[in-house]
Amino acid sequence: STTNFGTVYNFLPIKCVGLCFEAAFRVNLIATLTTVALSIIPSSIGPIILGTLAGVGGLFLPMSKGLDALKPPLKGSINRALLTALVVAITTQPQRYGLQFLEPLTLPLITAILILITAFYDLGAYLTTKQPLTTLDISANNRKKDLEGGR
């Protein structure tokens, strides 16, 4: 009575929790590396580029692919990572970007807001593009497929 992890992960409540954790991990990684880059790099664009790369570094692997990930149309993950890094940079250090009228916000607050936005976006994208499984299908036929490697 073994169940393939993919079958369990596609169970709708588990998929929703997994997408939320994935969004939290990705936003926290981008926010942390963008903030570190802001404290080290004096330019305005460098921290945003590094934060974006932190969120999408895997798109450039293996190295033989080069910069194929940047060819149009851009993947949604690149856009989200760029937007996340941009929001973190501008809201934590608005004076650096010529926005003296804005008060800097704390990183934990920005990170929490971005995690919520990203998680809801990812959940909405999943629910509108995939046919969610409403029940776990662990029938004998499915177990047999899992044991045979999905064939």
PDB file of C-alpha atoms in Angstrom, residues 7-8 10-15 126-127 130-137:
ATOM      1  CA  THR A   7      -0.454  11.705  -6.020  1.00  0.00           C
ATOM      2  CA  VAL A   8      -0.436  12.923  -2.424  1.00  0.00           C
ATOM      3  CA  ASN A  10      -1.752  16.877  -5.928  1.00  0.00           C
ATOM      4  CA  PHE A  11      -4.416  16.386  -3.251  1.00  0.00           C
ATOM      5  CA  LEU A  12      -5.898  19.894  -3.211  1.00  0.00           C
ATOM      6  CA  PRO A  13      -5.406  20.885   0.461  1.00  0.00           C
ATOM      7  CA  ILE A  14      -1.838  19.548   0.470  1.00  0.00           C
ATOM      8  CA  LYS A  15      -1.109  21.287  -2.849  1.00  0.00           C
ATOM      9  CA  TYR A 126      -2.928  26.684 -10.050  1.00  0.00           C
ATOM     10  CA  LEU A 127      -6.675  26.548  -9.541  1.00  0.00           C
ATOM     11  CA  LYS A 130      -5.048  22.762 -13.466  1.00  0.00           C
ATOM     12  CA  GLN A 131      -7.901  20.435 -12.780  1.00  0.00           C
ATOM     13  CA  PRO A 132      -7.475  20.100  -9.011  1.00  0.00           C
ATOM     14  CA  LEU A 133      -7.919  16.698  -7.467  1.00  0.00           C
ATOM     15  CA  THR A 134     -10.684  16.873  -4.895  1.00  0.00           C
ATOM     16  CA  THR A 135     -10.053  13.405  -3.504  1.00  0.00           C
ATOM     17  CA  LEU A 136      -6.999  11.228  -3.183  1.00  0.00           C
ATOM     18  CA  ASP A 137      -7.153   8.465  -5.757  1.00  0.00           C
TER      19      ASP A 137
END
